[in-house]
Short mmCIF file of C-alpha atoms in Angstrom, two decimals:
data_model
loop_
_atom_site.label_atom_id
_atom_site.label_comp_id
_atom_site.label_asym_id
_atom_site.label_seq_id
_atom_site.Cartn_x
_atom_site.Cartn_y
_atom_site.Cartn_z
CA MET A 1 0.00 0.00 0.01
CA THR A 2 1.45 3.34 -0.98
CA GLY A 3 -0.71 5.43 1.44
CA GLY A 4 0.79 8.83 1.92
CA GLN A 5 2.68 8.90 -1.34
CA ARG A 6 2.09 11.19 -4.24
CA LEU A 7 1.29 9.61 -7.57
CA SER A 8 3.15 10.73 -10.72
CA SER A 9 2.03 10.30 -14.34
CA ASP A 10 4.21 7.21 -14.47
CA ASP A 11 1.97 5.53 -11.86
CA LEU A 12 -1.14 6.08 -14.00
CA SER A 13 -1.94 4.23 -17.15
CA ALA A 14 -4.54 6.80 -18.33
CA ALA A 15 -4.66 10.55 -18.68
CA ALA A 16 -7.60 12.97 -18.38
CA GLY A 17 -9.54 13.22 -21.57
CA ASP A 18 -8.72 9.70 -22.79
CA GLY A 19 -12.28 8.49 -22.33
CA ASP A 20 -15.61 9.59 -23.73
CA ALA A 21 -17.74 12.23 -22.14
CA ALA A 22 -20.90 10.13 -21.59
CA ALA A 23 -18.90 7.40 -19.84
CA ALA A 24 -17.18 10.07 -17.75
CA GLU A 25 -20.51 11.46 -16.56
CA GLN A 26 -21.64 7.98 -15.49
CA VAL A 27 -18.53 7.58 -13.36
CA PHE A 28 -19.40 10.88 -11.64
CA TRP A 29 -22.94 9.73 -10.74
CA ALA A 30 -21.90 6.22 -9.82
CA ALA A 31 -19.27 7.67 -7.45
CA GLY A 32 -21.92 9.87 -5.84
CA CYS A 33 -19.69 13.00 -5.67
CA ALA A 34 -22.65 15.40 -5.83
CA SER A 35 -24.55 13.71 -3.01
CA CYS A 36 -22.03 15.07 -0.50
CA HIS A 37 -20.30 17.94 -2.29
CA ALA A 38 -23.22 19.83 -3.82
CA ALA A 39 -24.54 22.66 -1.68
CA PRO A 40 -27.04 21.70 1.04
CA GLU A 41 -30.59 21.17 -0.46
CA ALA A 42 -29.25 21.37 -4.03
CA GLU A 43 -31.44 19.75 -6.68
CA GLY A 44 -31.48 19.36 -10.45
CA ASP A 45 -28.64 21.17 -12.30
CA ALA A 46 -27.46 22.71 -9.01
CA LEU A 47 -26.10 19.24 -8.14
CA LEU A 48 -23.31 19.94 -10.68
CA THR A 49 -22.00 22.87 -8.65
CA LEU A 50 -19.77 21.22 -6.06
CA ALA A 51 -19.71 24.11 -3.64
CA GLY A 52 -19.56 21.96 -0.47
CA GLY A 53 -21.14 22.93 2.85
CA GLN A 54 -23.22 19.80 3.68
CA ARG A 55 -22.64 18.72 7.30
CA PHE A 56 -22.08 15.09 8.33
CA PRO A 57 -22.28 14.47 12.11
CA SER A 58 -20.39 11.41 13.39
CA ASP A 59 -18.97 9.96 16.63
CA PHE A 60 -15.83 11.90 15.94
CA GLY A 61 -17.34 15.29 15.34
CA THR A 62 -18.98 17.01 12.36
CA PHE A 63 -17.37 16.81 8.95
CA VAL A 64 -18.20 19.61 6.50
CA ALA A 65 -17.90 18.72 2.80
CA PRO A 66 -15.37 21.04 1.15
CA ASN A 67 -15.72 23.00 -2.11
CA ILE A 68 -14.47 20.77 -4.95
CA SER A 69 -15.76 22.93 -7.76
CA THR A 70 -13.44 24.18 -10.50
CA ASP A 71 -12.82 27.51 -8.73
CA GLN A 72 -9.06 28.23 -8.85
CA GLN A 73 -8.89 29.65 -5.30
CA VAL A 74 -11.33 27.76 -3.08
CA GLY A 75 -12.04 24.70 -5.27
CA ILE A 76 -9.84 22.23 -7.10
CA GLY A 77 -9.53 24.20 -10.34
CA GLY A 78 -5.80 24.60 -9.85
CA TRP A 79 -5.16 20.90 -9.35
CA SER A 80 -3.33 18.63 -11.83
CA PHE A 81 -4.61 15.17 -12.79
CA GLU A 82 -1.94 13.67 -10.57
CA ASP A 83 -3.13 15.75 -7.63
CA PHE A 84 -6.67 14.40 -8.23
CA ALA A 85 -5.57 10.77 -8.58
CA THR A 86 -3.45 11.06 -5.40
CA ALA A 87 -6.44 12.39 -3.46
CA LEU A 88 -8.76 9.59 -4.67
CA ARG A 89 -6.29 6.71 -4.32
CA ASN A 90 -4.15 7.71 -1.39
CA GLY A 91 -6.32 10.20 0.49
CA VAL A 92 -3.59 12.84 0.34
CA SER A 93 -3.98 16.52 -0.63
CA PRO A 94 -1.66 18.37 -3.06
CA GLN A 95 -0.06 19.88 0.09
CA GLY A 96 0.66 16.37 1.39
CA ARG A 97 -2.02 16.44 4.16
CA HIS A 98 -4.06 13.36 4.94
CA TYR A 99 -7.78 13.57 4.29
CA TYR A 100 -10.14 12.26 6.88
CA PRO A 101 -11.89 9.12 5.59
CA ALA A 102 -15.30 10.84 5.64
CA PHE A 103 -14.05 11.28 2.04
CA PRO A 104 -14.45 7.67 0.96
CA TYR A 105 -10.98 7.15 -0.54
CA PRO A 106 -10.71 3.69 0.98
CA SER A 107 -13.38 2.78 -1.64
CA TYR A 108 -12.12 5.07 -4.42
CA ALA A 109 -8.65 3.55 -4.03
CA HIS A 110 -10.07 0.62 -6.04
CA MET A 111 -10.99 2.79 -9.00
CA THR A 112 -9.40 2.03 -12.34
CA ASP A 113 -6.94 4.55 -13.79
CA ALA A 114 -9.29 4.99 -16.72
CA ASP A 115 -12.24 5.84 -14.48
CA ILE A 116 -10.17 8.33 -12.47
CA ALA A 117 -9.15 9.96 -15.73
CA ASP A 118 -12.73 10.06 -16.94
CA LEU A 119 -14.00 11.50 -13.67
CA TRP A 120 -11.32 14.22 -13.70
CA ALA A 121 -12.17 15.12 -17.32
CA PHE A 122 -15.88 15.41 -16.43
CA MET A 123 -15.33 17.44 -13.21
CA ARG A 124 -13.16 19.94 -15.17
CA THR A 125 -16.31 20.79 -17.16
CA LEU A 126 -18.39 21.66 -14.06
CA PRO A 127 -19.06 25.26 -12.82
CA ALA A 128 -16.78 27.11 -10.47
CA ASP A 129 -18.19 28.38 -7.17
CA GLN A 130 -16.55 30.79 -4.81
CA THR A 131 -17.96 29.60 -1.47
CA PRO A 132 -14.99 28.93 0.79
CA SER A 133 -14.74 25.51 2.41
CA ALA A 134 -15.69 25.47 6.12
CA GLY A 135 -13.41 23.55 8.44
CA HIS A 136 -14.43 20.23 10.04
CA GLU A 137 -15.61 20.44 13.65
CA LEU A 138 -13.85 17.48 15.31
CA SER A 139 -13.17 16.58 18.87
CA PHE A 140 -9.73 15.74 20.25
CA PRO A 141 -7.90 13.47 19.46
CA PHE A 142 -9.58 13.13 16.05
CA SER A 143 -8.73 16.75 15.38
CA ILE A 144 -5.08 15.70 15.00
CA ARG A 145 -4.86 15.07 11.28
CA ARG A 146 -1.62 13.16 11.51
CA SER A 147 -3.43 10.35 13.35
CA VAL A 148 -5.12 9.61 9.99
CA ALA A 149 -1.79 8.08 8.85
CA VAL A 150 -2.20 5.36 11.51
CA TRP A 151 -5.82 4.88 10.57
CA LYS A 152 -4.82 4.39 6.92
CA TRP A 153 -2.21 1.78 7.89
CA MET A 154 -4.92 -0.17 9.82
CA ASN A 155 -7.72 0.22 7.30
CA LEU A 156 -6.65 0.64 3.66
CA ASP A 157 -6.77 -2.61 1.74
CA ASP A 158 -5.86 -3.38 -1.89
CA GLU A 159 -8.18 -6.36 -2.04
CA PHE A 160 -11.92 -6.37 -2.69
CA VAL A 161 -13.98 -7.82 0.18
CA LEU A 162 -16.02 -10.18 -1.99
CA GLY A 163 -13.24 -12.51 -3.12
CA ALA A 164 -14.83 -14.40 -5.94
CA ALA A 165 -16.63 -12.57 -8.74
CA ASP A 166 -16.61 -15.10 -11.55
CA THR A 167 -19.23 -13.60 -13.89
CA GLU A 168 -18.93 -10.36 -15.77
CA SER A 169 -22.01 -8.98 -14.04
CA LEU A 170 -20.74 -9.91 -10.54
CA ALA A 171 -17.33 -8.34 -11.21
CA ARG A 172 -19.06 -5.15 -12.46
CA GLY A 173 -21.33 -5.19 -9.39
CA ARG A 174 -18.34 -5.59 -7.07
CA TYR A 175 -16.60 -2.67 -8.73
CA LEU A 176 -19.68 -0.42 -8.51
CA VAL A 177 -20.47 -1.32 -4.89
CA GLU A 178 -16.96 -1.52 -3.43
CA ALA A 179 -15.08 1.11 -5.49
CA LEU A 180 -17.40 3.74 -7.05
CA SER A 181 -20.62 3.85 -5.06
CA HIS A 182 -18.91 3.15 -1.66
CA CYS A 183 -22.07 1.51 -0.21
CA ALA A 184 -20.16 -0.07 2.66
CA GLU A 185 -19.33 3.33 4.10
CA CYS A 186 -22.87 3.50 5.48
CA HIS A 187 -24.13 -0.11 5.35
CA THR A 188 -21.16 -1.69 7.24
CA PRO A 189 -20.64 -1.14 10.98
CA ARG A 190 -17.46 0.46 12.25
CA ASN A 191 -15.14 -0.42 15.13
CA ALA A 192 -14.10 2.04 17.88
CA PHE A 193 -11.50 3.54 15.53
CA GLY A 194 -13.91 4.15 12.72
CA GLY A 195 -12.66 1.25 10.62
CA LEU A 196 -15.17 -0.96 8.76
CA VAL A 197 -15.85 -4.34 10.37
CA LYS A 198 -15.24 -6.68 7.42
CA GLY A 199 -16.87 -9.63 9.25
CA ARG A 200 -20.22 -7.83 9.11
CA TRP A 201 -19.77 -6.45 5.58
CA MET A 202 -23.05 -4.73 4.52
CA GLY A 203 -24.64 -6.06 7.70
CA GLY A 204 -26.21 -2.76 8.67
CA ALA A 205 -25.00 -0.07 11.03
CA PRO A 206 -26.21 2.73 13.30
CA ASN A 207 -26.92 5.91 11.34
CA PRO A 208 -23.86 8.20 11.98
CA SER A 209 -26.30 11.06 12.52
CA GLY A 210 -27.38 9.28 15.71
CA LYS A 211 -30.96 8.75 14.58
CA GLY A 212 -32.05 5.24 13.60
CA SER A 213 -30.04 2.65 11.67
CA ILE A 214 -28.95 1.81 8.15
CA PRO A 215 -30.24 -1.59 7.03
CA ASN A 216 -28.50 -4.93 6.63
CA ILE A 217 -28.50 -5.54 2.86
CA THR A 218 -26.96 -9.00 2.87
CA PRO A 219 -29.09 -12.10 2.15
CA GLY A 220 -29.14 -12.52 5.98
CA ALA A 221 -31.78 -9.79 6.18
CA LEU A 222 -32.73 -8.55 2.67
CA ASP A 223 -35.00 -11.08 1.04
CA TRP A 224 -35.94 -9.04 -2.06
CA SER A 225 -35.46 -10.66 -5.45
CA ALA A 226 -32.57 -9.44 -7.61
CA THR A 227 -35.20 -7.83 -9.90
CA ASP A 228 -36.74 -5.99 -6.93
CA ILE A 229 -33.29 -4.73 -5.82
CA ALA A 230 -32.43 -3.46 -9.29
CA TYR A 231 -35.87 -1.84 -9.63
CA TYR A 232 -35.48 -0.12 -6.23
CA LEU A 233 -32.09 1.26 -7.22
CA GLY A 234 -33.56 2.74 -10.41
CA THR A 235 -36.86 4.11 -9.07
CA GLY A 236 -36.69 4.18 -5.29
CA PHE A 237 -39.71 1.88 -5.05
CA THR A 238 -39.53 -1.00 -2.55
CA PRO A 239 -41.40 -4.21 -3.35
CA ASP A 240 -44.34 -2.67 -1.33
CA TYR A 241 -44.16 0.51 -3.39
CA ASP A 242 -43.05 2.60 -0.50
CA SER A 243 -40.20 4.78 -1.69
CA ALA A 244 -36.69 5.47 -0.52
CA GLY A 245 -36.09 8.48 1.72
CA GLY A 246 -33.20 10.11 3.52
CA HIS A 247 -29.73 9.85 2.05
CA MET A 248 -30.75 6.75 0.07
CA ALA A 249 -33.20 8.83 -2.00
CA ARG A 250 -30.10 10.74 -3.27
CA VAL A 251 -28.25 7.50 -3.94
CA VAL A 252 -31.18 6.29 -6.02
CA GLN A 253 -31.17 9.54 -8.00
CA ASN A 254 -27.51 8.84 -8.87
CA LEU A 255 -27.98 5.15 -9.67
CA ALA A 256 -31.05 5.89 -11.83
CA ARG A 257 -28.68 7.60 -14.31
CA LEU A 258 -26.75 4.35 -14.91
CA PRO A 259 -27.71 1.66 -17.45
CA ASP A 260 -30.09 -1.14 -16.34
CA GLY A 261 -27.20 -3.63 -16.48
CA ASP A 262 -25.33 -1.71 -13.75
CA ARG A 263 -28.29 -1.88 -11.35
CA GLN A 264 -28.72 -5.60 -12.10
CA ALA A 265 -24.95 -6.03 -11.44
CA ILE A 266 -25.30 -4.39 -8.02
CA ALA A 267 -28.23 -6.68 -7.28
CA ALA A 268 -26.18 -9.70 -8.31
CA TYR A 269 -23.40 -8.59 -6.00
CA LEU A 270 -25.72 -8.14 -3.01
CA LYS A 271 -27.22 -11.55 -3.65
CA ALA A 272 -23.72 -13.09 -3.66
CA LEU A 273 -22.67 -11.63 -0.33
CA PRO A 274 -22.14 -13.88 2.70
CA PRO A 275 -25.31 -13.50 4.82
CA VAL A 276 -24.84 -11.44 7.99
CA ALA A 277 -27.26 -12.41 10.77
CA PRO A 278 -29.50 -9.50 11.82
CA LEU A 279 -28.72 -8.01 15.25
CA ASP A 280 -31.47 -7.97 17.88
CA GLY A 281 -33.89 -5.16 17.25
CA GLY A 282 -33.61 -5.42 13.48
CA GLY A 283 -30.73 -4.39 11.36
CA MET B 1 -49.82 1.24 26.70
CA LYS B 2 -52.42 3.72 25.55
CA ILE B 3 -53.04 4.94 29.11
CA SER B 4 -49.35 5.46 29.90
CA HIS B 5 -48.99 7.25 26.61
CA ALA B 6 -51.83 9.55 27.54
CA ILE B 7 -50.23 10.21 30.92
CA CYS B 8 -46.98 11.12 29.27
CA LEU B 9 -48.79 13.49 26.97
CA SER B 10 -50.72 15.04 29.83
CA ALA B 11 -47.50 15.57 31.71
CA ALA B 12 -45.98 17.15 28.64
CA LEU B 13 -49.06 19.29 28.26
CA ALA B 14 -48.71 20.63 31.78
CA THR B 15 -45.33 22.05 30.93
CA ALA B 16 -45.93 22.88 27.29
CA PRO B 17 -49.21 24.65 26.72
CA GLY B 18 -50.46 24.32 23.17
CA LEU B 19 -49.11 20.87 22.60
CA ALA B 20 -51.91 18.77 21.08
CA PHE B 21 -53.10 15.20 21.59
CA ALA B 22 -52.27 12.76 18.84
CA GLN B 23 -55.92 11.76 18.81
CA ASP B 24 -56.80 15.27 17.61
CA PHE B 25 -55.02 14.42 14.38
CA GLU B 26 -56.12 10.80 13.98
CA ALA B 27 -58.49 11.52 11.13
CA ALA B 28 -55.96 13.61 9.27
CA LEU B 29 -53.23 10.99 9.72
CA LYS B 30 -55.49 8.20 8.53
CA ALA B 31 -56.59 10.26 5.50
CA ARG B 32 -53.10 11.24 4.35
CA GLN B 33 -51.58 7.86 5.06
CA GLY B 34 -54.53 6.31 3.22
CA GLN B 35 -53.86 8.41 0.14
CA PHE B 36 -50.25 7.16 0.09
CA ARG B 37 -51.53 3.55 0.38
CA ILE B 38 -53.78 4.13 -2.61
CA MET B 39 -50.77 5.46 -4.46
CA ALA B 40 -48.68 2.47 -3.47
CA LEU B 41 -51.40 0.01 -4.63
CA ASN B 42 -51.64 1.63 -8.04
CA LEU B 43 -47.87 1.98 -8.41
CA GLY B 44 -47.70 -1.73 -7.64
CA VAL B 45 -49.91 -2.51 -10.63
CA LEU B 46 -47.79 -0.33 -12.93
CA GLY B 47 -44.44 -1.34 -11.43
CA GLY B 48 -45.27 -5.03 -11.74
CA MET B 49 -45.90 -4.53 -15.43
CA ALA B 50 -42.81 -2.30 -15.87
CA LYS B 51 -40.60 -4.97 -14.16
CA GLY B 52 -42.17 -7.68 -16.34
CA GLU B 53 -43.48 -9.61 -13.35
CA VAL B 54 -47.06 -9.47 -14.51
CA ALA B 55 -48.36 -9.35 -18.07
CA TYR B 56 -48.96 -5.91 -19.50
CA ASP B 57 -52.63 -4.98 -19.57
CA ALA B 58 -53.27 -1.58 -21.26
CA ALA B 59 -56.71 -1.08 -19.73
CA LEU B 60 -55.59 -1.83 -16.17
CA ALA B 61 -52.45 0.28 -16.56
CA GLU B 62 -54.57 3.16 -17.73
CA LEU B 63 -56.88 2.88 -14.71
CA ALA B 64 -53.97 2.73 -12.28
CA ALA B 65 -52.31 5.76 -13.85
CA GLU B 66 -55.57 7.70 -13.75
CA ASN B 67 -55.94 6.90 -10.07
CA LEU B 68 -52.50 8.31 -9.40
CA GLU B 69 -53.30 11.44 -11.35
CA THR B 70 -56.60 11.80 -9.45
CA ILE B 71 -54.80 11.53 -6.08
CA SER B 72 -52.35 14.21 -7.19
CA GLU B 73 -55.28 16.53 -7.76
CA LEU B 74 -56.59 16.25 -4.15
CA HIS B 75 -56.03 19.45 -2.24
CA GLN B 76 -53.50 18.66 0.49
CA ALA B 77 -54.16 21.42 3.00
CA PRO B 78 -56.95 19.64 4.99
CA LEU B 79 -54.76 16.54 5.31
CA TRP B 80 -51.83 18.36 6.92
CA PRO B 81 -53.09 20.42 9.84
CA GLU B 82 -50.53 22.51 11.72
CA GLY B 83 -48.99 20.59 14.59
CA SER B 84 -49.33 17.09 13.09
CA ASP B 85 -45.59 16.64 12.49
CA ASN B 86 -43.35 13.92 13.92
CA MET B 87 -41.85 16.16 16.60
CA ALA B 88 -45.27 17.02 18.02
CA ILE B 89 -47.10 13.64 17.82
CA ASP B 90 -46.55 9.92 17.39
CA GLY B 91 -47.64 7.83 14.40
CA THR B 92 -46.22 9.99 11.69
CA ARG B 93 -42.86 10.54 9.90
CA ALA B 94 -43.92 13.91 8.56
CA LEU B 95 -41.11 16.36 9.28
CA PRO B 96 -41.81 19.90 10.51
CA SER B 97 -40.27 21.18 7.27
CA ILE B 98 -43.63 20.40 5.57
CA TRP B 99 -45.02 23.35 7.46
CA ASP B 100 -41.85 25.43 7.82
CA ASP B 101 -41.11 25.25 4.09
CA ARG B 102 -44.65 24.95 2.81
CA ALA B 103 -43.83 26.25 -0.69
CA ASP B 104 -41.20 23.56 -1.21
CA PHE B 105 -43.57 20.82 0.01
CA LEU B 106 -46.32 21.95 -2.31
CA ALA B 107 -43.87 22.29 -5.24
CA LYS B 108 -42.80 18.66 -4.69
CA TRP B 109 -46.42 17.52 -4.52
CA ASP B 110 -47.00 19.44 -7.81
CA ALA B 111 -43.98 17.67 -9.34
CA PHE B 112 -45.64 14.33 -8.42
CA GLY B 113 -48.77 15.59 -10.20
CA LYS B 114 -46.87 16.40 -13.36
CA ALA B 115 -45.12 13.03 -13.38
CA ALA B 116 -48.48 11.25 -12.79
CA GLU B 117 -50.05 13.20 -15.69
CA GLN B 118 -47.21 12.10 -18.02
CA LEU B 119 -47.55 8.52 -16.85
CA GLU B 120 -51.29 8.66 -17.54
CA GLU B 121 -50.56 9.87 -21.09
CA VAL B 122 -48.39 6.86 -22.00
CA ALA B 123 -49.81 4.12 -19.73
CA ASP B 124 -51.89 2.49 -22.50
CA GLU B 125 -49.13 2.76 -25.12
CA GLY B 126 -47.38 -0.47 -24.27
CA GLN B 127 -45.12 -2.00 -21.68
CA SER B 128 -41.92 -0.34 -22.81
CA ALA B 129 -43.33 3.13 -22.24
CA LEU B 130 -44.16 2.32 -18.63
CA GLY B 131 -40.59 1.96 -17.25
CA PRO B 132 -39.35 5.56 -17.71
CA ALA B 133 -42.73 7.06 -16.77
CA VAL B 134 -43.04 5.10 -13.55
CA GLY B 135 -39.39 5.92 -12.87
CA ALA B 136 -40.18 9.62 -13.15
CA VAL B 137 -42.98 9.25 -10.59
CA GLY B 138 -40.49 7.42 -8.32
CA LYS B 139 -38.09 10.31 -8.65
CA ALA B 140 -40.82 12.75 -7.54
CA CYS B 141 -41.70 10.54 -4.55
CA GLY B 142 -38.04 10.30 -3.55
CA ALA B 143 -37.41 14.04 -3.80
CA CYS B 144 -40.18 14.76 -1.29
CA HIS B 145 -39.26 11.90 1.05
CA ASP B 146 -35.66 12.98 1.05
CA ALA B 147 -36.64 16.46 2.19
CA HIS B 148 -39.78 16.04 4.26
CA ARG B 149 -40.04 12.51 5.65
CA GLN B 150 -38.14 10.97 8.57
CA PRO B 151 -36.23 7.85 7.32
CA SER B 152 -37.91 4.65 8.43
CA SER B 153 -35.26 2.71 10.38
#
């Protein structure tokens, strides 16, 4: 693992602009960038202005999403492609500072070079916004950024969690779930240090906001058919035709922009997961 | 259960004048939750056909879509009396933002109406037209639930 190191163009097999624009936009939605980095309450085209400002309470304090628009001063308009790739893969800023893993780089680290290049090319086309990033509001000792280096050593992993993915659909599903869409960040419980508990992968977790819980989506608790799962991810409709709310409503809006085959691939992945037994009181 | 609940509420009332009994809103809760159940039933008919789980039936699809459109035309004000939010009473996930940001809530209800109208226009045109139109209704549902409904779990 090269955590902490800066990537150079020699480390990357693709360059920004190699891919096609439509594919690049799909990487952006699959990766869910706008769900956290758009301004609070943004809808429609405003989702493309990555002004930051949404607040994410957690056990460690409140994280505030930064401005990652193309503004030269307060956004990432002055970054190079290598800066961007280093941030996504190693969780390190152009100034060499560690990012807190509220930014899901442990998932993005699995992204292909080609997808990182596509994503960068697409994000370069988005509007600039001059809203300065607000700082995170973290409690000691989590306010010490250097402690993140230790966290990375404990938690970054080159391997996918689902070992076997022997069909094309399952491999695509694994890539979407574990790399781009970073589902485990909410659906997998964390240990006292904020690391994901791999033994309960996708087994549900308390909501970091403190209210309620995020469901277990392994076959140990979720008994929907693959068709129902794929349909839910595209429309928000559960098999009872209730509809998704909260943060998941935004995830559905992202995934609805992907081809049918991608949603079916995610469903295939969830069906292939080792079942995690529900905890008492649901999960 | 009911009695202790009432005692709790009375205790709360003693210190918070103006706080209402949940029972005061029972009819409004039943009516608005009922309207969502009618929507779910009709969406089930359309979604089943869109997914390919049940055979496409143009006449039935048309009826279900018309029902959705009809619901969208119900005036919502009588169903959402002030004080019937999830902070004030039990039995609802309606967030106070429905009242605090009334214009946004009504705009989102209106967006559901527009999506239902478009669905009604294409519902009898064949199975392949249903998917995107039902999806658009789902998007309208999700936008409002994201903003104005407490997540379920």
